Short mmCIF file of C-alpha atoms in Angstrom, two decimals:
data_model
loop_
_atom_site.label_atom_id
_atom_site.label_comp_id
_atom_site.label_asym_id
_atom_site.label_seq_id
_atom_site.Cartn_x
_atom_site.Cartn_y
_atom_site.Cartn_z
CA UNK A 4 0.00 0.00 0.00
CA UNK A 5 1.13 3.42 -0.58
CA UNK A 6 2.41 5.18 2.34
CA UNK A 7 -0.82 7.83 1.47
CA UNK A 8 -4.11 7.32 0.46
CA UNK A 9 -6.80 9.67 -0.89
CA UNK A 10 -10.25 8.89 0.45
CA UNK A 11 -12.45 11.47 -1.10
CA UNK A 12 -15.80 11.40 1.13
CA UNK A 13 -18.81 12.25 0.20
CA UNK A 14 -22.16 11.54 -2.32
CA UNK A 15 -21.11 11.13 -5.91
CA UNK A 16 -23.72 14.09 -6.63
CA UNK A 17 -21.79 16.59 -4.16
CA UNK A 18 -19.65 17.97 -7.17
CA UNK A 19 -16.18 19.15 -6.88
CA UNK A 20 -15.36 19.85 -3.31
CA UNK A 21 -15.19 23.24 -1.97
CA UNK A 22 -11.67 22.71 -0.30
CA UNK A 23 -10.44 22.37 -3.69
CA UNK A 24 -8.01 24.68 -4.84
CA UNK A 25 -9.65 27.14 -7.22
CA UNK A 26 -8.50 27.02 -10.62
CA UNK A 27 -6.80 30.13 -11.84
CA UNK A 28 -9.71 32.12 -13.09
CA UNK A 29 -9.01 33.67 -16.30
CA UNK A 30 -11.48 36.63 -17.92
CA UNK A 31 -13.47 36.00 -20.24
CA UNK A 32 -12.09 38.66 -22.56
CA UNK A 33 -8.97 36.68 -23.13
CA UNK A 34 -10.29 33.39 -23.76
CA UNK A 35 -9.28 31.85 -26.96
CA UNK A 36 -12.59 31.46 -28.66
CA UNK A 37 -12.54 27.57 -29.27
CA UNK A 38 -12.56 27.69 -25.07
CA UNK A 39 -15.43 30.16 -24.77
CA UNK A 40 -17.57 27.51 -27.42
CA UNK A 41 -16.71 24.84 -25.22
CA UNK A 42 -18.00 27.17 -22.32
CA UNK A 43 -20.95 28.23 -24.59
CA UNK A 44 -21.83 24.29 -24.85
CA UNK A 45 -22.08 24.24 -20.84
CA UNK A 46 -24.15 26.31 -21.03
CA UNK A 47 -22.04 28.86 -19.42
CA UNK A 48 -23.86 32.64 -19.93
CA UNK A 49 -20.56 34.79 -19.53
CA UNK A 50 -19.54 32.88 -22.43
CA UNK A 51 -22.50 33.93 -24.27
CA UNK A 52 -22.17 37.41 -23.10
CA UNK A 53 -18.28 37.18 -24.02
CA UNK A 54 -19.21 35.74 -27.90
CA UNK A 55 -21.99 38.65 -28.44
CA UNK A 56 -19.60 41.41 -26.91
CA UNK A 57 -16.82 40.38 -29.42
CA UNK A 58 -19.03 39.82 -32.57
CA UNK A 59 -21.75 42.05 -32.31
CA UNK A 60 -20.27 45.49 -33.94
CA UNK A 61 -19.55 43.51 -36.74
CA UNK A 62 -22.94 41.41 -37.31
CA UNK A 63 -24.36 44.92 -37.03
CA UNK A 64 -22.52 45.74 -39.20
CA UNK A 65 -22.73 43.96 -42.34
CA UNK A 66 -26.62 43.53 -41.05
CA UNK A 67 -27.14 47.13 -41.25
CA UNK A 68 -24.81 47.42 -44.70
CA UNK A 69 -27.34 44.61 -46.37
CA UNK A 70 -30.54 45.51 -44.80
CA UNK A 71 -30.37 49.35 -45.10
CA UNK A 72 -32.06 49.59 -41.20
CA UNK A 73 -30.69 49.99 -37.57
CA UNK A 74 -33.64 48.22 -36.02
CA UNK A 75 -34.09 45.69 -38.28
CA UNK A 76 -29.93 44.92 -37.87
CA UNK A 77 -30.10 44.89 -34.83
CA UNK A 78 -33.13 42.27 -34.89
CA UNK A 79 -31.27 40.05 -37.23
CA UNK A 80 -28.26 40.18 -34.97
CA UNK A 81 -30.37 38.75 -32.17
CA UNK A 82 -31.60 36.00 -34.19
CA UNK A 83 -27.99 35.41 -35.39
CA UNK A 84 -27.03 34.95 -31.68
CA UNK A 85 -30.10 32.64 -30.93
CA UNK A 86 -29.40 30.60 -33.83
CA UNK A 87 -25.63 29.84 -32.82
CA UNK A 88 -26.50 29.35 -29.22
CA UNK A 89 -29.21 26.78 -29.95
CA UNK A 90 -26.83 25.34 -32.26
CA UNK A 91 -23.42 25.56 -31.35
CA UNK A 92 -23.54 21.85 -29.53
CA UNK A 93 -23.48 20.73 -33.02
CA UNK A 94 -20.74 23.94 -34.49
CA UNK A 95 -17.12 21.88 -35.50
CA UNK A 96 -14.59 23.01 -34.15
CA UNK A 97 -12.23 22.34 -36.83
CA UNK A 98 -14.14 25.56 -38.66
CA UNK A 99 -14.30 28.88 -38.24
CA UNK A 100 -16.53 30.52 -35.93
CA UNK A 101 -16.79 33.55 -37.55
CA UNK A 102 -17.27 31.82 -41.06
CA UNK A 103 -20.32 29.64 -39.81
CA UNK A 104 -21.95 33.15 -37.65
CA UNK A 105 -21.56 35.30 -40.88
CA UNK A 106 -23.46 32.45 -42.76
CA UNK A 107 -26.03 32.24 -40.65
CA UNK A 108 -26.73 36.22 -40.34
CA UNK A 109 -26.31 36.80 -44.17
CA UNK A 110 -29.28 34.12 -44.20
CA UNK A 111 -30.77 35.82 -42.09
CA UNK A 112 -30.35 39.08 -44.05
CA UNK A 113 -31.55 37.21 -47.01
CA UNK A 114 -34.80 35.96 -45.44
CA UNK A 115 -35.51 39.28 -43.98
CA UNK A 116 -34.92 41.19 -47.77
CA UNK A 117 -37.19 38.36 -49.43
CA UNK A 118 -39.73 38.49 -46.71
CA UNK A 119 -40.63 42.43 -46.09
CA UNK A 120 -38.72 43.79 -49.68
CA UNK A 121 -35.49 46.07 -49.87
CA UNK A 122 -35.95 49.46 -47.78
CA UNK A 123 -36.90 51.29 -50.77
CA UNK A 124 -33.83 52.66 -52.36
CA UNK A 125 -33.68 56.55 -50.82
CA UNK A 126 -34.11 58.73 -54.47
CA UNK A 127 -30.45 60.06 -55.01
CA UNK A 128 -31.88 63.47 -56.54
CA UNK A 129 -34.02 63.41 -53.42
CA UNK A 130 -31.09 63.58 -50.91
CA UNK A 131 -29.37 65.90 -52.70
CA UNK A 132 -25.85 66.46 -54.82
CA UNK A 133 -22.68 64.84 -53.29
CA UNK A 134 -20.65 67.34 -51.11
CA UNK A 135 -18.14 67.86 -53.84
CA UNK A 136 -15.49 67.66 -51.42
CA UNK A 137 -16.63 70.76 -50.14
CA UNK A 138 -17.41 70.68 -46.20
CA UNK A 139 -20.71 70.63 -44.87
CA UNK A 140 -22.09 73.55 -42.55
CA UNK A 141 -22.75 70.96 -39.94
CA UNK A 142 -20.49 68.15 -39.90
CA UNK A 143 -23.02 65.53 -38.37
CA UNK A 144 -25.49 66.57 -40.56
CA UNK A 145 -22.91 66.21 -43.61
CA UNK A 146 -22.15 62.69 -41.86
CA UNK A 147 -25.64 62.15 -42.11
CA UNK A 148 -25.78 62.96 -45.75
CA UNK A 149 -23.13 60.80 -46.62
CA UNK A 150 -24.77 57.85 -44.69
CA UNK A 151 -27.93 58.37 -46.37
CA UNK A 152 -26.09 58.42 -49.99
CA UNK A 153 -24.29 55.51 -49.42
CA UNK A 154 -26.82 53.29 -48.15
CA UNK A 155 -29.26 54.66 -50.93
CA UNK A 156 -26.71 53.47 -53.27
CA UNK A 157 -26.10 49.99 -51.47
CA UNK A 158 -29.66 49.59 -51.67
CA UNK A 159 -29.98 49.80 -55.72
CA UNK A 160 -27.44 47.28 -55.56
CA UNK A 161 -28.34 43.41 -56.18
CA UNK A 162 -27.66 41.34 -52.15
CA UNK A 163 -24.93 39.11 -53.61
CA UNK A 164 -22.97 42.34 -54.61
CA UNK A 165 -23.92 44.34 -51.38
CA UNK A 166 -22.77 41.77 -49.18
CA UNK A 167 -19.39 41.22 -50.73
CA UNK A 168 -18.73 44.92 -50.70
CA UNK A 169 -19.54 45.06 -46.86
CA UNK A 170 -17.70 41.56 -46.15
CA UNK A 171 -14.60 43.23 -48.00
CA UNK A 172 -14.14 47.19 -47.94
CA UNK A 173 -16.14 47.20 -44.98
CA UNK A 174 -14.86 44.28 -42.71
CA UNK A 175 -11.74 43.50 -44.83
CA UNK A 176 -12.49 39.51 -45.38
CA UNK A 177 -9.81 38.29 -47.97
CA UNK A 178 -12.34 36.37 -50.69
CA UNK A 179 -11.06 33.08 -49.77
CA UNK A 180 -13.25 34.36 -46.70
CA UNK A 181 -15.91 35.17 -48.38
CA UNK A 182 -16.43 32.86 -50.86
CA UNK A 183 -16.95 30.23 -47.87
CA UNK A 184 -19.18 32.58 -46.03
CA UNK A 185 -21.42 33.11 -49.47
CA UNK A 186 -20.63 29.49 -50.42
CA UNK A 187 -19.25 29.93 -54.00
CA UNK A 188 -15.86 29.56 -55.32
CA UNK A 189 -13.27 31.38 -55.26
CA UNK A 190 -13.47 33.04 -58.77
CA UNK A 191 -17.04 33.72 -58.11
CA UNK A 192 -16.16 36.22 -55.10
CA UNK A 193 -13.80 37.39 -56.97
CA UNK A 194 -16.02 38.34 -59.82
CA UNK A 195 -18.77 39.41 -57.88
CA UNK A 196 -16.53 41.90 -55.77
CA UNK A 197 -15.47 43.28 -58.93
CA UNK A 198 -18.88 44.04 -60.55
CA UNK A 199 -19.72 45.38 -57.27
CA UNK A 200 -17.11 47.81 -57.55
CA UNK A 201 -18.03 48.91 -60.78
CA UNK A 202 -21.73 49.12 -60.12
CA UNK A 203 -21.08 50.93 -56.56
CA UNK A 204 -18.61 53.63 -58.60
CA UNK A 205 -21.15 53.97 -61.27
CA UNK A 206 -24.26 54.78 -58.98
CA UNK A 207 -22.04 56.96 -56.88
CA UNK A 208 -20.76 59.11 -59.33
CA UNK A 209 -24.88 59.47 -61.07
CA UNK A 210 -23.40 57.27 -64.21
CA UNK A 211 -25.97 55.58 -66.07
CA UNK A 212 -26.26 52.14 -65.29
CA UNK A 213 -28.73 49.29 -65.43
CA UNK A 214 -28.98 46.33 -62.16
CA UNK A 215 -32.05 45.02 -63.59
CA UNK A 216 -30.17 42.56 -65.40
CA UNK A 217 -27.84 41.35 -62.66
CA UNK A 218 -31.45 38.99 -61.45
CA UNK A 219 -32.64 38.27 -58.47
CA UNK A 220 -32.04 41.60 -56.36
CA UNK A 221 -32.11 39.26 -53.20
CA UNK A 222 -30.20 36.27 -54.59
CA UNK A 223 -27.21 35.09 -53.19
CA UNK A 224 -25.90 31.83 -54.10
CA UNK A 225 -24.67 30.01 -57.11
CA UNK A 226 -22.47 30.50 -59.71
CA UNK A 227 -22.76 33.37 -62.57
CA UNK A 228 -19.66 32.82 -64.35
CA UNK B 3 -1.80 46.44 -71.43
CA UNK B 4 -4.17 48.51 -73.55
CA UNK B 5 -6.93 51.11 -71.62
CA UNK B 6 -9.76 48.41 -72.01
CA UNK B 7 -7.42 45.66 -70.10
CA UNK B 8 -6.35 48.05 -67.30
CA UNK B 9 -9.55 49.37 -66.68
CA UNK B 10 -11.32 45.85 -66.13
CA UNK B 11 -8.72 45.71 -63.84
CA UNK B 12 -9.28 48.87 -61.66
CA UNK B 13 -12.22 47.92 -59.72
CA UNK B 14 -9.99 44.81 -58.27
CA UNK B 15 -7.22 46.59 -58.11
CA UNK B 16 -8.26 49.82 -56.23
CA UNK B 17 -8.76 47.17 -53.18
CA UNK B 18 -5.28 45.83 -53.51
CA UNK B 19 -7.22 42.61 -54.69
CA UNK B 20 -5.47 42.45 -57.94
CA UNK B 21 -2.82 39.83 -58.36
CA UNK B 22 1.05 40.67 -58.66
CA UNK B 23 1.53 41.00 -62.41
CA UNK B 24 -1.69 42.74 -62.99
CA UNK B 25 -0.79 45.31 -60.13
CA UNK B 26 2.69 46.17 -62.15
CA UNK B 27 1.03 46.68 -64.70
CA UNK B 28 -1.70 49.07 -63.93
CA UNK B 29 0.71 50.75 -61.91
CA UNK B 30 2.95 51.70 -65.01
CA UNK B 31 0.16 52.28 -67.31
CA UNK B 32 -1.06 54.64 -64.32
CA UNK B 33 2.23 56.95 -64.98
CA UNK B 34 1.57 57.29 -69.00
CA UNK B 35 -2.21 57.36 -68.89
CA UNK B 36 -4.74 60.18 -67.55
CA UNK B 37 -7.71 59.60 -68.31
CA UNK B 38 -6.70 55.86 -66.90
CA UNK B 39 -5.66 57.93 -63.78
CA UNK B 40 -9.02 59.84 -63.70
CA UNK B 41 -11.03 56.47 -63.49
CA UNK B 42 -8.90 54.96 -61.16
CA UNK B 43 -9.10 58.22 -58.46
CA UNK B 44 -12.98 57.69 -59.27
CA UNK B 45 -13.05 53.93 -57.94
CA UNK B 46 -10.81 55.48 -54.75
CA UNK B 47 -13.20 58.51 -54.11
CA UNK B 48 -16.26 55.83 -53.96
CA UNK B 49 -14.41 53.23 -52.16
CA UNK B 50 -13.36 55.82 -49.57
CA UNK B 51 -17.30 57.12 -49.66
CA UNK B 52 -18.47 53.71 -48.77
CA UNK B 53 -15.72 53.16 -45.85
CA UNK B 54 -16.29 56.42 -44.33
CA UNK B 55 -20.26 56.75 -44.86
CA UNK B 56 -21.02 53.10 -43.25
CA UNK B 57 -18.48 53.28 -40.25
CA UNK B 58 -19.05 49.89 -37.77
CA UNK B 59 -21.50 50.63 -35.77
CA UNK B 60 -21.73 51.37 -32.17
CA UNK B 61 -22.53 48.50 -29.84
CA UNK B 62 -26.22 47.86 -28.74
CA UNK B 63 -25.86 47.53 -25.33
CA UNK B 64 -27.79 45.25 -24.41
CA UNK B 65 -27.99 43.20 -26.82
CA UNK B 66 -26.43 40.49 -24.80
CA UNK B 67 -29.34 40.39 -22.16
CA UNK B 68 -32.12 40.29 -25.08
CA UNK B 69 -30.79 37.36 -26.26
CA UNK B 70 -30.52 35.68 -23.41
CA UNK B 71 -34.07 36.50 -22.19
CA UNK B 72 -34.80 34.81 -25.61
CA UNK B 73 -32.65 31.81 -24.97
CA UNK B 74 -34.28 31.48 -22.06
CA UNK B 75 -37.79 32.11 -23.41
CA UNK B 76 -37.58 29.92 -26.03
CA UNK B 77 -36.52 26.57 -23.54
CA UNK B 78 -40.91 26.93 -22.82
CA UNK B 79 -42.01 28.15 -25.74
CA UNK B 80 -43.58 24.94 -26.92
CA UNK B 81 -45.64 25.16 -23.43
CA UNK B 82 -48.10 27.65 -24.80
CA UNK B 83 -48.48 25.28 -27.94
CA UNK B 84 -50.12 22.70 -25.84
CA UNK B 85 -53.87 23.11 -25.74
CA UNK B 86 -56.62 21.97 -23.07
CA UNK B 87 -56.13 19.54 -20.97
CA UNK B 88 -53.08 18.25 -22.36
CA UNK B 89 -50.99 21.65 -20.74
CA UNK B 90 -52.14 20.75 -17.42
CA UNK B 91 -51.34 17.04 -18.51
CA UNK B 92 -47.66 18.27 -19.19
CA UNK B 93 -47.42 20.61 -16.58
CA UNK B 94 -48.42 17.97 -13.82
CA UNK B 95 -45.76 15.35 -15.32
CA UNK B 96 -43.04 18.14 -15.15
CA UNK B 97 -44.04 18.77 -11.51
CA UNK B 98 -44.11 15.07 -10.83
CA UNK B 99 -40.59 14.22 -12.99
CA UNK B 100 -39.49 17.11 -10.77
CA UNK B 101 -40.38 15.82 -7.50
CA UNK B 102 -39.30 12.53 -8.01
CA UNK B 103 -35.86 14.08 -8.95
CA UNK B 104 -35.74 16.01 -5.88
CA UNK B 105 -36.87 13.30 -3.58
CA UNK B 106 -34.04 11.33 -5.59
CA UNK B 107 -31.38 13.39 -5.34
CA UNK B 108 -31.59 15.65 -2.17
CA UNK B 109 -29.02 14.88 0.02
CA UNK B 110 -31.30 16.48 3.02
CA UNK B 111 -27.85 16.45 5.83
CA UNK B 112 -27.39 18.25 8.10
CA UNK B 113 -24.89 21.18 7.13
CA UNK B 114 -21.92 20.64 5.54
CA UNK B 115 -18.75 20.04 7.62
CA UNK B 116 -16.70 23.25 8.28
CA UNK B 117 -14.20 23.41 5.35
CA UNK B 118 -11.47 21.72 7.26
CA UNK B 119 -9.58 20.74 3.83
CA UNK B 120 -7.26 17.59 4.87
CA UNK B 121 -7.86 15.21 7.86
CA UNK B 122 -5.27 13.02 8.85
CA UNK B 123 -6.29 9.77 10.25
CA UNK B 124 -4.54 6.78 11.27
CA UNK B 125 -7.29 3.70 10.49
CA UNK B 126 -10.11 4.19 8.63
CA UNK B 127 -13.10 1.74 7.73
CA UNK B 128 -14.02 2.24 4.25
CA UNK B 129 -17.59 1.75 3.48
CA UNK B 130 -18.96 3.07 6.65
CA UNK B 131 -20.27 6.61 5.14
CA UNK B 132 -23.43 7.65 6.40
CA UNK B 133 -25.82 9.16 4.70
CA UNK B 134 -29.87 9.32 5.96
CA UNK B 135 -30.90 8.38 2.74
CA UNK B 136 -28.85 5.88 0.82
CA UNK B 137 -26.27 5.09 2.91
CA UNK B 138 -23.41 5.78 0.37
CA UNK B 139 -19.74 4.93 0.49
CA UNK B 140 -17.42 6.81 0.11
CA UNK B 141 -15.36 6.91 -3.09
CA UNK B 142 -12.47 5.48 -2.31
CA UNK B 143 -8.87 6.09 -4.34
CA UNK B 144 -5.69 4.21 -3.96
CA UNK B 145 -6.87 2.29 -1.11
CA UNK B 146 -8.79 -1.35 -0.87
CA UNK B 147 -12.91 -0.14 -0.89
CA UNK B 148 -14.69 -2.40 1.72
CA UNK B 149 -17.99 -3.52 0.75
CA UNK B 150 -21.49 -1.89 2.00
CA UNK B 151 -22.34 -3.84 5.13
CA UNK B 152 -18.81 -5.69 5.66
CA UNK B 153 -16.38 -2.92 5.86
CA UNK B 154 -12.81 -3.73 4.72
CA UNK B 155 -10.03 -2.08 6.88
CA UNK B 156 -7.32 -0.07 5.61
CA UNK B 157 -4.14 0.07 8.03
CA UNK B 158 -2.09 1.37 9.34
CA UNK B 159 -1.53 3.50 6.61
CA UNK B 160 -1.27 7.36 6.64
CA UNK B 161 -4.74 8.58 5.22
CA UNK B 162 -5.97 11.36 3.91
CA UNK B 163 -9.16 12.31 4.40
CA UNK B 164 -10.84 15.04 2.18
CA UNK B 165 -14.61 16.18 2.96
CA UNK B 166 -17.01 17.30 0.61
CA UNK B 167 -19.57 19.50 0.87
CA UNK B 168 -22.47 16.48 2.01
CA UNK B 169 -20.22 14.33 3.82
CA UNK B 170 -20.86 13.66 7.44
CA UNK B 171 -18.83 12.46 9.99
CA UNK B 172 -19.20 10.48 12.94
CA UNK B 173 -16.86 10.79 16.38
CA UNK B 174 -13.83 8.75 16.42
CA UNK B 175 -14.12 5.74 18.48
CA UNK B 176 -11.61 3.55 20.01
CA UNK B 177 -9.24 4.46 17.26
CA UNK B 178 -11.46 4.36 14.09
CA UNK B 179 -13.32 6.75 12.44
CA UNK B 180 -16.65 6.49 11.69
CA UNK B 181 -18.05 8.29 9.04
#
């Protein structure tokens, strides 16, 4: 026999006991995120809170970039969240995170376009000539201006080419990135970020131009090329 | 590289997303061509329109609590669904699953032990955990477990004894410890 023996009393259900030592408690900000999923699968809410804190600027983001509305990105952000909690028991690990939450909200973006239509597209002439570089009286207002010009733009756009312009120039993805958040190839992102630029330079600077025959406004997948 | 070429190339290029050869050349084309030039600073002056007209957005602050009230909300959502009788039906079996848990699983002790963390000990009869209930053993590590009812003895080694948070210990007597 060993010259000391562990006898651990107590009920099988009494969980770890509390003269344990405490395992170094780490915050939750500096997690890696494969150990916050794990925590996520416990069902551990500060790893929740930790996974919306660090994603939720950018699911807003492209959110509000596709669907042209605060409230309604911020709805579709929620639902993203939902989705990946109820899920995320069944999320491989092996894959990105962020690849597999920007699939599911740019879903969701597509669902909510098809559903209740595209914000109507603001009327350019409406909102008024571009700045011409010269400043505004009122800087927030000229912010505003800008805002309003750029999303009314973004909005006469078709979704495939909307979202790659917000996955790239907005959020930088590389479009390895985003061809497996869109699910298409590689070429295809490519393409489609390129007729997005043209399209997005053309409506900015008043050029004529014609989106009707791009297809689907709220069609995402598949191959064009 | 003619006008046509380079400009199918700008609107890939003006993101740095153009490959190696095709930046070179756009780039020198860029030095001998204007109007070239002109298009290109267009693609820049919308590119830099879109980046600074849709900056990222400011956090929704609590956003994190609505979805967990939703999480949470959702776990009885199908509760509602149920209709009649068959809610009540459902809602008594929960109660009952419930209770039988309860009455299953309660350890109903007496307080837990002060935290003393490590006991040392000099016999100890394995097997002769208490508990109101169920009259559980202890788990027993590195040692020889006796058997419920016929305790085995473990001596004279030096033990270590390590309470949880339900066990409950007897007074020593004559030399053993009874737990």
């Amino acid at each position: 026999m060993s010259a000391t023996t562990t006898i651990v009393l107590g009920a099988p259900w009494a969980g770890r006991p509390t003269c344990a030592p405490a395992a170094p408690s780490v915050p939750m900000r500096d997690l890696d995120e494969a150990v916050l999923i794990r925590r996520c699968r416990e069902g551990r809410e500060d790893a929740y809170r930790e996974l919306v804190e660090r994603y939720q600027r950018r699911v807003l983001w492209v959110a509000q970039s596709m669907v042209g509305n605060e409230q309604a990105a911020e709805d579709i952000a929620q639902e993203a969240f939902i989705r990946v909690f109820r899920n995320i028991r069944r999320f491989d690990l092996s894959r990105n995170f962020y690849t597999w939450l920007y699939q599911i909200v740019t879903n969701l973006c597509i669902d909510h376009l098809r559903r209740y239509g595209r914000k109507r597209a603001a009327d350019l002439d409406a909102i008024g000539p571009l700045a011409d570089g010269r400043p505004s009286p009122a800087e927030r207002s000229g912010r505003e201006e800008l805002r309003a010009r750029v999303q009314a733009v973004l909005d006469r756009l078709p979704a495939k080419y909307r979202l790659v312009l917000a996955l790239r120039d907005l959020q930088g993805f590389s479009c390895q990135e985003i061809a497996e958040i869109v699910g298409c190839n590689h070429a295809t992102a490519r393409w489609r970020l390129h007729r997005a630029r043209q399209l997005f330079k053309a409506l900015w600077n008043g050029e004529p131009v014609s989106v009707e025959e791009e297809g689907d406004p709220n069609y995402l997948r598949g191959e064009e090329r | 590289m003619s006008c046509a070429e380079v400009r199918s190339l700008l609107a890939l290029f003006v993101g740095g997303d153009a490959g190696a050869d095709e930046r070179v050349a756009v780039e020198g084309h860029m030095a001998m061509c204007p109007a070239c030039a002109a298009e290109l600073e267009e693609y820049r002056e919308a590119l830099a329109a879109l980046r600074s007209g849709l900056p990222e957005p400011e956090r929704a602050p609590d956003l994190a609590d609505r979805i967990l009230v939703a999480l949470r909300a959702r776990r009885f959502a199908w509760i509602p669904r149920l209709a009649g009788w068959s809610r009540w039906a459902a809602v008594f079996l929960i109660g009952a699953g419930l209770g039988i848990l309860a009455q299953g699983l309660w350890p109903g002790r007496e307080p837990a032990p002060p935290d003393v963390p490590v006991v040392r000990v000099n016999r100890v009869a394995p097997g002769t955990l208490w508990h109101p209930q169920r009259g559980v053993q202890p788990a027993v590590s590195g040692g020889s477990p006796g058997r419920r009812g016929r305790p085995g003895l473990i001596a004279p080694a030096e033990l270590r004894v390590q309470y949880l948070p339900h066990a409950e210990v007897l007074p020593a007597r004559s030399g053993w410890t009874r737990m």
